[in-house]
Short mmCIF file of N, CA and C in Angstrom, two decimals:
data_model
loop_
_atom_site.label_atom_id
_atom_site.label_comp_id
_atom_site.label_asym_id
_atom_site.label_seq_id
_atom_site.Cartn_x
_atom_site.Cartn_y
_atom_site.Cartn_z
N MET A 1 0.68 -0.96 0.03
CA MET A 1 0.05 0.17 -0.17
C MET A 1 0.77 1.47 -0.03
N THR A 2 0.66 2.30 -0.56
CA THR A 2 1.26 3.56 -0.72
C THR A 2 0.91 4.15 0.10
N PRO A 3 2.07 4.80 1.14
CA PRO A 3 1.28 6.17 2.16
C PRO A 3 0.38 6.59 1.70
N ALA A 4 -0.50 7.22 2.50
CA ALA A 4 -1.48 8.14 2.38
C ALA A 4 -0.97 9.79 1.56
N GLY A 5 -1.46 9.79 0.27
CA GLY A 5 -1.01 11.26 -0.10
C GLY A 5 0.28 10.88 -0.96
N GLN A 6 1.03 9.64 -0.97
CA GLN A 6 1.87 9.63 -1.79
C GLN A 6 1.49 9.58 -3.23
N TRP A 7 1.86 9.85 -4.27
CA TRP A 7 2.04 10.02 -5.51
C TRP A 7 2.22 8.18 -6.38
N ALA A 8 1.49 7.63 -7.15
CA ALA A 8 1.43 6.49 -7.87
C ALA A 8 1.39 7.07 -9.29
N PRO A 9 1.66 6.29 -10.25
CA PRO A 9 1.06 6.34 -11.52
C PRO A 9 -0.36 6.11 -11.76
N PRO A 10 -0.97 6.76 -12.55
CA PRO A 10 -2.43 6.48 -12.89
C PRO A 10 -2.66 5.05 -13.43
N PRO A 11 -3.45 4.49 -13.33
CA PRO A 11 -3.76 3.42 -13.92
C PRO A 11 -3.34 3.38 -15.16
N SER A 12 -3.42 1.82 -15.74
CA SER A 12 -2.92 1.94 -17.18
C SER A 12 -4.10 2.57 -17.91
N GLY A 13 -3.92 3.05 -19.24
CA GLY A 13 -5.29 3.67 -19.90
C GLY A 13 -5.46 5.37 -19.95
N PHE A 14 -5.30 5.77 -18.73
CA PHE A 14 -5.34 7.01 -17.96
C PHE A 14 -4.01 7.85 -18.45
N THR A 15 -4.17 9.33 -18.53
CA THR A 15 -3.22 9.68 -18.52
C THR A 15 -3.00 10.72 -17.20
N GLU A 16 -2.16 11.27 -16.47
CA GLU A 16 -1.77 11.73 -15.27
C GLU A 16 -3.38 12.84 -15.19
N ARG A 17 -3.09 13.57 -16.36
CA ARG A 17 -4.57 14.61 -16.26
C ARG A 17 -5.98 13.92 -16.14
N GLN A 18 -6.63 12.83 -16.83
CA GLN A 18 -7.50 12.31 -16.58
C GLN A 18 -7.72 11.40 -15.36
N TRP A 19 -6.63 11.05 -14.97
CA TRP A 19 -6.82 10.47 -13.49
C TRP A 19 -7.11 11.45 -11.89
N LYS A 20 -6.56 12.57 -12.58
CA LYS A 20 -6.64 13.46 -11.87
C LYS A 20 -8.15 14.28 -11.67
N LEU A 21 -8.60 14.12 -13.02
CA LEU A 21 -10.03 14.81 -13.04
C LEU A 21 -10.75 13.79 -12.37
N ALA A 22 -10.48 12.43 -12.58
CA ALA A 22 -11.72 11.50 -12.23
C ALA A 22 -11.64 11.44 -10.64
N THR A 23 -10.62 12.10 -9.85
CA THR A 23 -10.43 11.88 -8.28
C THR A 23 -11.15 13.33 -7.97
N LEU A 24 -11.12 14.13 -8.91
CA LEU A 24 -11.25 15.67 -8.13
C LEU A 24 -12.73 15.74 -8.68
N LEU A 25 -13.85 14.89 -9.49
CA LEU A 25 -14.95 15.13 -9.75
C LEU A 25 -15.63 13.83 -8.50
N ARG A 26 -14.86 13.33 -7.98
CA ARG A 26 -15.50 11.83 -7.11
C ARG A 26 -14.79 12.57 -5.52
N PRO A 27 -14.93 13.72 -4.71
CA PRO A 27 -14.06 13.88 -3.88
C PRO A 27 -14.44 13.04 -2.51
N ARG A 28 -15.17 12.37 -2.43
CA ARG A 28 -15.33 11.74 -1.30
C ARG A 28 -15.59 9.93 -1.67
N THR A 29 -14.94 9.85 -2.78
CA THR A 29 -14.74 8.56 -3.48
C THR A 29 -13.34 8.07 -2.70
N GLU A 30 -13.52 6.83 -2.10
CA GLU A 30 -11.97 6.29 -1.39
C GLU A 30 -11.44 5.15 -2.50
N ASP A 31 -12.22 4.54 -2.83
CA ASP A 31 -11.52 3.66 -4.10
C ASP A 31 -12.47 3.77 -5.29
N PHE A 32 -11.55 3.42 -6.33
CA PHE A 32 -12.07 3.39 -7.77
C PHE A 32 -12.00 2.30 -8.43
N TRP A 33 -13.07 2.18 -9.00
CA TRP A 33 -13.26 0.26 -9.67
C TRP A 33 -13.12 0.80 -11.11
N VAL A 34 -11.91 0.07 -11.54
CA VAL A 34 -11.61 0.34 -13.04
C VAL A 34 -11.94 -0.93 -13.83
N TYR A 35 -12.81 -1.01 -14.84
CA TYR A 35 -13.01 -2.15 -15.75
C TYR A 35 -12.20 -2.10 -16.81
N TYR A 36 -11.74 -3.01 -17.40
CA TYR A 36 -10.66 -3.40 -18.93
C TYR A 36 -11.41 -4.16 -19.49
N ALA A 37 -12.34 -4.11 -20.02
CA ALA A 37 -13.07 -4.89 -21.28
C ALA A 37 -11.88 -5.47 -22.27
N PRO A 38 -12.32 -6.85 -22.70
CA PRO A 38 -11.27 -7.48 -24.04
C PRO A 38 -11.58 -6.55 -25.24
N ARG A 39 -10.82 -6.09 -25.59
CA ARG A 39 -10.60 -5.07 -27.29
C ARG A 39 -11.28 -5.88 -27.73
N ASN A 40 -11.61 -7.43 -28.17
CA ASN A 40 -12.19 -7.47 -29.37
C ASN A 40 -13.37 -8.41 -28.92
N GLY A 41 -13.72 -8.53 -27.66
CA GLY A 41 -14.80 -8.80 -27.21
C GLY A 41 -14.77 -9.97 -27.00
N ALA A 42 -13.57 -10.43 -27.01
CA ALA A 42 -13.38 -11.88 -26.36
C ALA A 42 -11.27 -11.72 -25.60
N GLY A 43 -11.74 -12.73 -24.93
CA GLY A 43 -10.31 -12.88 -24.15
C GLY A 43 -10.46 -12.05 -22.76
N PRO A 44 -9.28 -11.96 -22.13
CA PRO A 44 -9.26 -11.27 -20.97
C PRO A 44 -9.91 -10.13 -20.49
N GLN A 45 -10.78 -9.81 -19.33
CA GLN A 45 -11.12 -9.19 -18.64
C GLN A 45 -10.66 -8.49 -17.75
N GLN A 46 -10.41 -7.26 -16.88
CA GLN A 46 -9.95 -6.99 -15.66
C GLN A 46 -10.43 -5.86 -14.89
N LEU A 47 -10.42 -6.23 -13.66
CA LEU A 47 -11.07 -5.46 -12.66
C LEU A 47 -9.58 -4.51 -12.00
N ARG A 48 -9.63 -3.89 -11.46
CA ARG A 48 -8.89 -3.08 -10.74
C ARG A 48 -9.26 -2.15 -9.61
N VAL A 49 -9.02 -2.26 -8.61
CA VAL A 49 -9.59 -1.36 -7.41
C VAL A 49 -8.41 -0.45 -7.13
N CYS A 50 -8.56 0.89 -7.36
CA CYS A 50 -7.38 1.63 -6.84
C CYS A 50 -7.61 2.85 -5.44
N GLU A 51 -6.52 3.48 -5.02
CA GLU A 51 -6.82 4.04 -4.21
C GLU A 51 -6.74 5.52 -5.20
N ARG A 52 -6.92 6.43 -4.35
CA ARG A 52 -7.13 8.39 -5.19
C ARG A 52 -6.03 8.01 -5.61
N SER A 53 -4.79 7.85 -5.20
CA SER A 53 -3.19 8.20 -5.49
C SER A 53 -3.04 7.39 -7.20
N GLY A 54 -4.04 6.36 -7.20
CA GLY A 54 -3.94 5.76 -8.70
C GLY A 54 -3.55 3.92 -8.50
N TYR A 55 -2.93 4.01 -7.09
CA TYR A 55 -2.50 2.52 -6.92
C TYR A 55 -3.34 1.74 -6.75
N ASP A 56 -3.22 0.39 -7.49
CA ASP A 56 -4.13 -0.34 -7.21
C ASP A 56 -3.93 -1.67 -6.32
N PHE A 57 -4.64 -1.70 -5.55
CA PHE A 57 -4.54 -2.72 -4.27
C PHE A 57 -5.39 -4.00 -4.46
N ALA A 58 -6.18 -3.91 -5.40
CA ALA A 58 -6.90 -5.13 -5.84
C ALA A 58 -6.95 -5.33 -7.34
N ARG A 59 -6.99 -6.44 -7.60
CA ARG A 59 -6.68 -6.82 -9.44
C ARG A 59 -7.58 -8.24 -9.15
N LEU A 60 -8.29 -8.52 -10.49
CA LEU A 60 -9.19 -9.40 -10.73
C LEU A 60 -8.77 -9.72 -12.15
N THR A 61 -8.35 -10.69 -13.18
CA THR A 61 -8.70 -11.16 -14.08
C THR A 61 -9.09 -12.24 -14.64
N TRP A 62 -10.01 -12.12 -15.75
CA TRP A 62 -10.70 -13.40 -15.85
C TRP A 62 -11.33 -13.38 -17.43
N GLN A 63 -11.83 -14.69 -17.53
CA GLN A 63 -12.57 -15.00 -18.94
C GLN A 63 -13.87 -15.42 -19.14
N THR A 64 -14.75 -14.80 -19.73
CA THR A 64 -16.11 -15.75 -20.01
C THR A 64 -15.95 -16.04 -21.50
N CYS A 65 -16.97 -17.03 -21.45
CA CYS A 65 -17.28 -17.86 -22.52
C CYS A 65 -18.73 -17.83 -23.19
N VAL A 66 -19.58 -17.02 -23.86
CA VAL A 66 -20.93 -17.40 -23.92
C VAL A 66 -21.30 -18.84 -24.60
N GLU A 67 -20.32 -19.21 -25.79
CA GLU A 67 -20.39 -20.39 -26.30
C GLU A 67 -20.43 -21.51 -25.29
N CYS A 68 -19.49 -21.57 -24.58
CA CYS A 68 -19.22 -22.78 -23.74
C CYS A 68 -20.01 -22.53 -22.18
N ARG A 69 -20.21 -21.17 -21.94
CA ARG A 69 -21.37 -21.23 -20.97
C ARG A 69 -20.43 -21.57 -19.40
N ARG A 70 -18.86 -20.51 -19.72
CA ARG A 70 -17.82 -20.97 -18.60
C ARG A 70 -17.16 -19.55 -18.52
N GLY A 71 -16.90 -19.66 -17.27
CA GLY A 71 -15.84 -18.16 -16.67
C GLY A 71 -14.72 -18.68 -15.92
N HIS A 72 -13.66 -18.31 -16.11
CA HIS A 72 -12.27 -18.81 -15.91
C HIS A 72 -11.88 -17.51 -15.20
N VAL A 73 -11.17 -18.00 -13.63
CA VAL A 73 -10.59 -16.75 -12.85
C VAL A 73 -9.03 -17.03 -13.13
N MET A 74 -8.32 -16.21 -14.06
CA MET A 74 -6.79 -16.23 -14.31
C MET A 74 -5.91 -16.02 -12.72
N LYS A 75 -6.59 -14.82 -12.37
CA LYS A 75 -5.62 -14.15 -11.10
C LYS A 75 -6.53 -13.51 -10.58
N ILE A 76 -6.28 -13.36 -9.10
CA ILE A 76 -7.12 -12.66 -7.94
C ILE A 76 -5.82 -12.13 -6.95
N ARG A 77 -6.23 -10.92 -6.99
CA ARG A 77 -4.99 -10.23 -5.81
C ARG A 77 -5.76 -9.29 -5.19
N VAL A 78 -5.08 -9.03 -3.65
CA VAL A 78 -5.79 -8.13 -3.00
C VAL A 78 -4.66 -7.95 -1.91
N THR A 79 -4.10 -6.70 -1.65
CA THR A 79 -3.13 -6.57 -1.00
C THR A 79 -3.01 -6.97 0.68
N ASP A 80 -2.18 -7.24 1.54
CA ASP A 80 -2.66 -7.96 2.74
C ASP A 80 -3.56 -7.23 3.74
N ASP A 81 -3.04 -5.82 3.49
CA ASP A 81 -4.01 -4.95 4.45
C ASP A 81 -5.22 -4.62 3.78
N ARG A 82 -5.69 -5.03 2.89
CA ARG A 82 -7.28 -4.91 2.42
C ARG A 82 -8.08 -6.55 2.32
N GLN A 83 -7.22 -7.30 2.80
CA GLN A 83 -7.97 -9.10 2.59
C GLN A 83 -8.85 -8.65 3.63
N ARG A 84 -9.79 -9.68 4.00
CA ARG A 84 -10.72 -9.75 4.54
C ARG A 84 -11.72 -8.72 4.65
N LYS A 85 -11.91 -7.90 3.73
CA LYS A 85 -12.57 -6.65 3.72
C LYS A 85 -13.70 -6.63 2.56
N GLY A 86 -14.07 -7.65 2.19
CA GLY A 86 -14.74 -7.77 0.97
C GLY A 86 -14.58 -7.52 -0.61
N PHE A 87 -13.27 -6.80 -0.64
CA PHE A 87 -13.12 -6.14 -1.90
C PHE A 87 -12.96 -7.72 -3.13
N GLY A 88 -12.40 -8.92 -2.35
CA GLY A 88 -12.16 -10.28 -3.38
C GLY A 88 -13.36 -10.71 -4.05
N THR A 89 -14.45 -10.65 -2.81
CA THR A 89 -15.84 -11.25 -3.18
C THR A 89 -16.40 -9.66 -3.65
N ARG A 90 -16.51 -8.92 -3.65
CA ARG A 90 -17.38 -7.75 -4.67
C ARG A 90 -16.65 -7.92 -6.04
N MET A 91 -15.42 -8.56 -6.07
CA MET A 91 -14.65 -8.38 -7.95
C MET A 91 -15.10 -9.55 -8.33
N MET A 92 -15.50 -10.60 -7.58
CA MET A 92 -15.86 -11.85 -8.33
C MET A 92 -17.31 -11.72 -8.45
N LEU A 93 -18.06 -11.21 -7.62
CA LEU A 93 -19.89 -10.88 -7.64
C LEU A 93 -19.79 -9.78 -9.21
N ARG A 94 -19.01 -8.81 -9.17
CA ARG A 94 -18.82 -8.08 -10.73
C ARG A 94 -18.38 -8.88 -11.81
N ALA A 95 -17.57 -9.84 -11.70
CA ALA A 95 -17.09 -10.55 -12.92
C ALA A 95 -18.26 -11.47 -13.01
N MET A 96 -19.25 -11.95 -12.29
CA MET A 96 -19.68 -13.09 -12.29
C MET A 96 -20.99 -12.57 -12.95
N ARG A 97 -21.16 -11.28 -12.96
CA ARG A 97 -22.65 -10.32 -13.10
C ARG A 97 -23.03 -10.79 -14.49
N GLY A 98 -24.27 -11.42 -14.62
CA GLY A 98 -24.64 -11.89 -16.16
C GLY A 98 -24.13 -13.46 -16.46
N CYS A 99 -23.35 -13.76 -15.61
CA CYS A 99 -22.66 -14.92 -16.15
C CYS A 99 -23.08 -16.28 -14.71
N GLU A 100 -23.88 -15.56 -14.03
CA GLU A 100 -24.20 -16.56 -12.74
C GLU A 100 -24.01 -17.72 -12.89
N SER A 101 -24.89 -18.54 -13.70
CA SER A 101 -25.06 -19.53 -14.43
C SER A 101 -24.19 -20.18 -15.17
N TYR A 102 -23.03 -19.69 -15.41
CA TYR A 102 -22.16 -20.43 -16.13
C TYR A 102 -21.14 -21.29 -14.91
N ALA A 103 -20.76 -22.42 -15.36
CA ALA A 103 -19.52 -22.96 -15.11
C ALA A 103 -18.32 -22.35 -14.61
N TRP A 104 -17.82 -21.99 -13.57
CA TRP A 104 -16.66 -21.18 -13.23
C TRP A 104 -15.28 -21.98 -13.05
N THR A 105 -14.35 -21.79 -13.21
CA THR A 105 -13.06 -22.53 -12.69
C THR A 105 -11.92 -21.22 -12.25
N THR A 106 -10.88 -21.82 -12.04
CA THR A 106 -9.64 -21.01 -11.49
C THR A 106 -9.00 -21.67 -11.52
N THR A 107 -7.46 -20.69 -12.01
CA THR A 107 -6.11 -21.41 -11.87
C THR A 107 -5.72 -21.75 -10.48
N PRO A 108 -4.88 -23.06 -10.15
CA PRO A 108 -4.37 -23.27 -8.84
C PRO A 108 -3.99 -21.66 -8.41
N GLN A 109 -4.14 -21.59 -6.96
CA GLN A 109 -3.96 -20.08 -6.31
C GLN A 109 -3.00 -20.41 -5.33
N PHE A 110 -2.28 -18.93 -5.03
CA PHE A 110 -1.33 -19.14 -4.01
C PHE A 110 -2.22 -19.28 -2.59
N GLU A 111 -1.72 -19.33 -1.59
CA GLU A 111 -2.34 -19.82 -0.23
C GLU A 111 -3.98 -19.21 0.09
N ASP A 112 -3.79 -17.97 -0.37
CA ASP A 112 -4.74 -17.11 0.11
C ASP A 112 -6.01 -17.72 -0.39
N GLY A 113 -5.68 -17.57 -1.97
CA GLY A 113 -6.89 -17.87 -3.20
C GLY A 113 -7.27 -19.26 -2.49
N ARG A 114 -6.47 -19.89 -2.23
CA ARG A 114 -7.05 -21.69 -1.84
C ARG A 114 -7.75 -21.24 -0.97
N GLN A 115 -7.81 -20.58 0.00
CA GLN A 115 -8.73 -20.58 1.05
C GLN A 115 -9.94 -19.76 0.78
N PHE A 116 -9.67 -18.74 0.10
CA PHE A 116 -10.63 -17.52 -0.68
C PHE A 116 -11.65 -18.30 -1.37
N PHE A 117 -11.57 -19.24 -2.74
CA PHE A 117 -12.39 -19.55 -3.57
C PHE A 117 -13.17 -20.77 -2.65
N PRO A 118 -12.79 -21.74 -2.00
CA PRO A 118 -14.04 -22.63 -1.40
C PRO A 118 -14.68 -21.90 -0.60
N ALA A 119 -14.46 -20.96 0.06
CA ALA A 119 -15.51 -19.91 1.04
C ALA A 119 -16.04 -19.26 0.13
N LEU A 120 -15.86 -18.36 -1.04
CA LEU A 120 -16.70 -18.03 -1.76
C LEU A 120 -18.04 -18.74 -2.40
N GLY A 121 -17.33 -19.97 -3.08
CA GLY A 121 -18.13 -21.20 -3.47
C GLY A 121 -19.31 -21.45 -2.38
N THR A 122 -19.12 -21.52 -1.21
CA THR A 122 -20.16 -21.74 -0.50
C THR A 122 -20.90 -20.73 -0.36
N ALA A 123 -20.30 -19.44 0.19
CA ALA A 123 -21.35 -18.69 0.11
C ALA A 123 -22.50 -18.40 -1.24
N LEU A 124 -21.91 -18.43 -2.47
CA LEU A 124 -22.47 -18.38 -3.37
C LEU A 124 -23.36 -19.64 -3.79
N GLY A 125 -23.01 -20.99 -3.48
CA GLY A 125 -23.47 -22.32 -4.11
C GLY A 125 -23.36 -22.44 -5.62
N THR A 126 -21.98 -22.38 -5.32
CA THR A 126 -20.91 -23.02 -6.51
C THR A 126 -19.35 -23.17 -6.52
N ASP A 127 -19.02 -23.88 -7.14
CA ASP A 127 -17.81 -24.26 -6.83
C ASP A 127 -16.77 -23.41 -7.76
N PHE A 128 -15.56 -23.62 -7.63
CA PHE A 128 -14.47 -22.92 -8.23
C PHE A 128 -13.17 -24.01 -8.24
N PRO A 129 -13.37 -25.21 -9.06
CA PRO A 129 -12.42 -26.11 -8.90
C PRO A 129 -11.34 -25.48 -10.36
N ALA A 130 -10.26 -26.28 -9.99
CA ALA A 130 -9.04 -25.60 -10.91
C ALA A 130 -9.12 -26.09 -12.28
N GLY A 131 -8.69 -25.34 -12.85
CA GLY A 131 -9.33 -25.87 -14.82
C GLY A 131 -8.67 -24.76 -15.28
N ARG A 132 -8.97 -24.59 -16.76
CA ARG A 132 -8.41 -23.80 -17.81
C ARG A 132 -9.51 -23.49 -18.28
N SER A 133 -8.84 -22.08 -18.97
CA SER A 133 -10.12 -21.48 -19.84
C SER A 133 -10.24 -22.58 -20.91
N CYS A 134 -11.52 -22.03 -21.54
CA CYS A 134 -12.00 -22.74 -22.73
C CYS A 134 -11.11 -22.46 -24.16
N ALA A 135 -11.17 -23.34 -24.84
CA ALA A 135 -10.48 -23.34 -26.27
C ALA A 135 -10.93 -22.08 -27.27
N HIS A 136 -12.11 -21.82 -26.95
CA HIS A 136 -12.36 -20.32 -27.61
C HIS A 136 -11.85 -18.86 -26.86
N ASN A 137 -11.80 -19.49 -25.63
CA ASN A 137 -10.63 -17.83 -24.85
C ASN A 137 -9.26 -17.97 -25.51
N SER A 138 -9.11 -19.45 -25.54
CA SER A 138 -7.41 -19.57 -25.55
C SER A 138 -7.20 -19.40 -27.35
N ALA A 139 -8.01 -19.14 -27.97
CA ALA A 139 -7.71 -18.54 -29.50
C ALA A 139 -7.60 -17.22 -29.33
N ARG A 140 -8.81 -16.65 -28.55
CA ARG A 140 -8.85 -15.34 -28.74
C ARG A 140 -8.05 -14.29 -28.19
N GLY A 141 -8.02 -13.40 -28.19
CA GLY A 141 -7.39 -11.98 -27.34
C GLY A 141 -6.94 -10.79 -28.06
N GLY A 142 -6.06 -10.02 -27.41
CA GLY A 142 -5.76 -9.01 -28.32
C GLY A 142 -5.76 -7.62 -27.59
N GLY A 143 -5.77 -7.84 -26.03
CA GLY A 143 -5.29 -6.71 -24.81
C GLY A 143 -6.86 -6.31 -24.91
N TYR A 144 -6.51 -4.87 -24.19
CA TYR A 144 -7.67 -4.42 -23.73
C TYR A 144 -8.26 -3.41 -24.03
N ALA A 145 -9.72 -3.11 -24.10
CA ALA A 145 -10.15 -1.91 -24.92
C ALA A 145 -10.16 -0.60 -23.67
N GLU A 146 -10.19 0.31 -23.72
CA GLU A 146 -10.04 1.61 -22.85
C GLU A 146 -10.75 1.31 -21.77
N PRO A 147 -10.20 1.70 -20.62
CA PRO A 147 -10.72 1.68 -19.23
C PRO A 147 -11.77 2.21 -19.06
N ARG A 148 -12.43 1.91 -18.08
CA ARG A 148 -13.90 2.82 -17.69
C ARG A 148 -13.96 2.69 -16.11
N LEU A 149 -14.28 4.29 -15.59
CA LEU A 149 -14.49 3.72 -13.94
C LEU A 149 -15.95 3.15 -13.95
N GLU A 150 -16.25 2.29 -12.45
CA GLU A 150 -17.55 2.08 -12.41
C GLU A 150 -17.85 2.06 -11.24
N GLY A 151 -18.85 2.32 -10.60
CA GLY A 151 -19.45 2.51 -9.51
C GLY A 151 -18.80 1.20 -8.43
N ARG A 152 -18.48 1.40 -6.95
CA ARG A 152 -18.24 0.40 -6.25
C ARG A 152 -19.34 -0.71 -6.13
N PRO A 153 -19.24 -1.85 -6.56
CA PRO A 153 -20.66 -2.82 -6.02
C PRO A 153 -21.00 -3.14 -4.93
N ASP A 154 -22.02 -3.34 -4.53
CA ASP A 154 -22.64 -3.48 -3.71
C ASP A 154 -22.10 -4.66 -2.65
N ALA A 155 -22.75 -4.61 -1.26
CA ALA A 155 -21.59 -5.57 -0.84
C ALA A 155 -22.09 -6.82 -0.64
N PRO A 156 -22.06 -7.82 -0.58
CA PRO A 156 -22.63 -9.02 -0.40
C PRO A 156 -23.49 -9.45 0.77
#
């Protein structure tokens, strides 16, 4: 975590001026949710939760496939000081929005992830077994579209 008030580069896709304007227009916002859609409509998506400084303390990368009705979590990270405060769950609920009935898998995770996904699965009534993305997503990709700010998802 960056010390309060310390400068960090703005999130990818934002100029310093754009980020400063975004934070000035939201003076009471503590964390900023930045969504990166796949550039070509397929491939990885990403959600970053950033401090006002631009530092992202939480990040989720995932893929979904309409054809296979599958979702796959590629990576999830929440800094130690922000864990167990609902950020991972909120990010996952955002990723699953519109894809709740999909079969979801995840990569083998580090220790925190190995504890997080079974607990999340119990809360949501779904499993997150280790697996791979489908062949459709493996063949597609091409980076991210321009990022957009989103509102903070509701607490679970």
